[in-house]
Amino acid sequence: MPILSKYSNDEVEQIVDQLIDVLTKHNAPVDLSLMCLGNSITHILKEHVPTGKRQAVADNFAKALAQSVK
């Protein structure tokens, strides 16, 4: 059964395109791009996820990331 999102594909793709545009504007190589995105994820987790839930959210994110590249 597919996972349903409360966000439209267009909404997600628009934001992803903007993120990629910023990285491209700075000529960020892959390692720097991943560092920046990783730091952004850490910031989001620390600012918006309660301390007791951060590890579970991070683990779920890591699993979803691993699945997306298979």
Short mmCIF file of C-alpha atoms in Angstrom, two decimals:
data_model
loop_
_atom_site.label_atom_id
_atom_site.label_comp_id
_atom_site.label_asym_id
_atom_site.label_seq_id
_atom_site.Cartn_x
_atom_site.Cartn_y
_atom_site.Cartn_z
CA MET A 1 0.00 0.00 0.00
CA PRO A 2 1.52 3.35 -1.00
CA ILE A 3 2.25 5.95 1.63
CA LEU A 4 -0.06 8.95 1.35
CA SER A 5 1.38 12.38 2.06
CA LYS A 6 -0.43 15.47 3.20
CA TYR A 7 1.87 17.40 0.84
CA SER A 8 1.45 17.46 -2.91
CA ASN A 9 4.23 16.26 -5.20
CA ASP A 10 4.35 19.75 -6.71
CA GLU A 11 4.87 21.35 -3.31
CA VAL A 12 7.66 18.95 -2.44
CA GLU A 13 9.35 19.25 -5.83
CA GLN A 14 9.24 23.06 -5.74
CA ILE A 15 11.09 23.14 -2.41
CA VAL A 16 13.58 20.48 -3.50
CA ASP A 17 14.28 22.44 -6.68
CA GLN A 18 14.97 25.56 -4.62
CA LEU A 19 17.35 23.68 -2.33
CA ILE A 20 19.21 22.24 -5.33
CA ASP A 21 19.35 25.71 -6.93
CA VAL A 22 21.12 27.10 -3.84
CA LEU A 23 23.66 24.27 -3.83
CA THR A 24 24.24 24.70 -7.56
CA LYS A 25 24.63 28.48 -7.18
CA HIS A 26 27.45 27.83 -4.72
CA ASN A 27 29.01 25.14 -6.93
CA ALA A 28 28.82 22.82 -3.94
CA PRO A 29 30.35 19.42 -4.65
CA VAL A 30 28.56 16.28 -3.46
CA ASP A 31 30.34 16.07 -0.10
CA LEU A 32 29.64 19.71 0.77
CA SER A 33 26.03 19.40 -0.42
CA LEU A 34 25.49 16.37 1.81
CA MET A 35 27.15 18.12 4.76
CA CYS A 36 24.88 21.15 4.33
CA LEU A 37 21.75 19.07 3.98
CA GLY A 38 22.76 16.91 6.95
CA ASN A 39 23.35 19.99 9.09
CA SER A 40 19.96 21.30 8.00
CA ILE A 41 18.30 18.06 9.06
CA THR A 42 20.05 18.19 12.43
CA HIS A 43 18.90 21.79 12.90
CA ILE A 44 15.30 20.88 12.03
CA LEU A 45 15.33 17.95 14.46
CA LYS A 46 16.79 20.03 17.30
CA GLU A 47 14.47 22.98 16.74
CA HIS A 48 11.20 21.24 15.93
CA VAL A 49 11.20 17.73 17.40
CA PRO A 50 10.90 17.09 21.15
CA THR A 51 14.09 15.71 22.69
CA GLY A 52 12.54 12.36 23.54
CA LYS A 53 11.42 11.75 19.96
CA ARG A 54 14.51 12.92 18.05
CA GLN A 55 16.27 9.57 17.91
CA ALA A 56 13.20 7.78 16.59
CA VAL A 57 12.59 10.46 13.96
CA ALA A 58 16.27 10.37 12.93
CA ASP A 59 16.19 6.57 12.70
CA ASN A 60 13.03 6.64 10.57
CA PHE A 61 14.56 9.31 8.34
CA ALA A 62 17.74 7.25 7.91
CA LYS A 63 15.71 4.16 7.00
CA ALA A 64 13.65 6.13 4.46
CA LEU A 65 16.83 7.60 2.95
CA ALA A 66 18.41 4.16 2.65
CA GLN A 67 15.24 2.80 1.00
CA SER A 68 15.11 5.69 -1.47
CA VAL A 69 18.52 4.87 -2.96
CA LYS A 70 17.90 1.14 -3.49
#
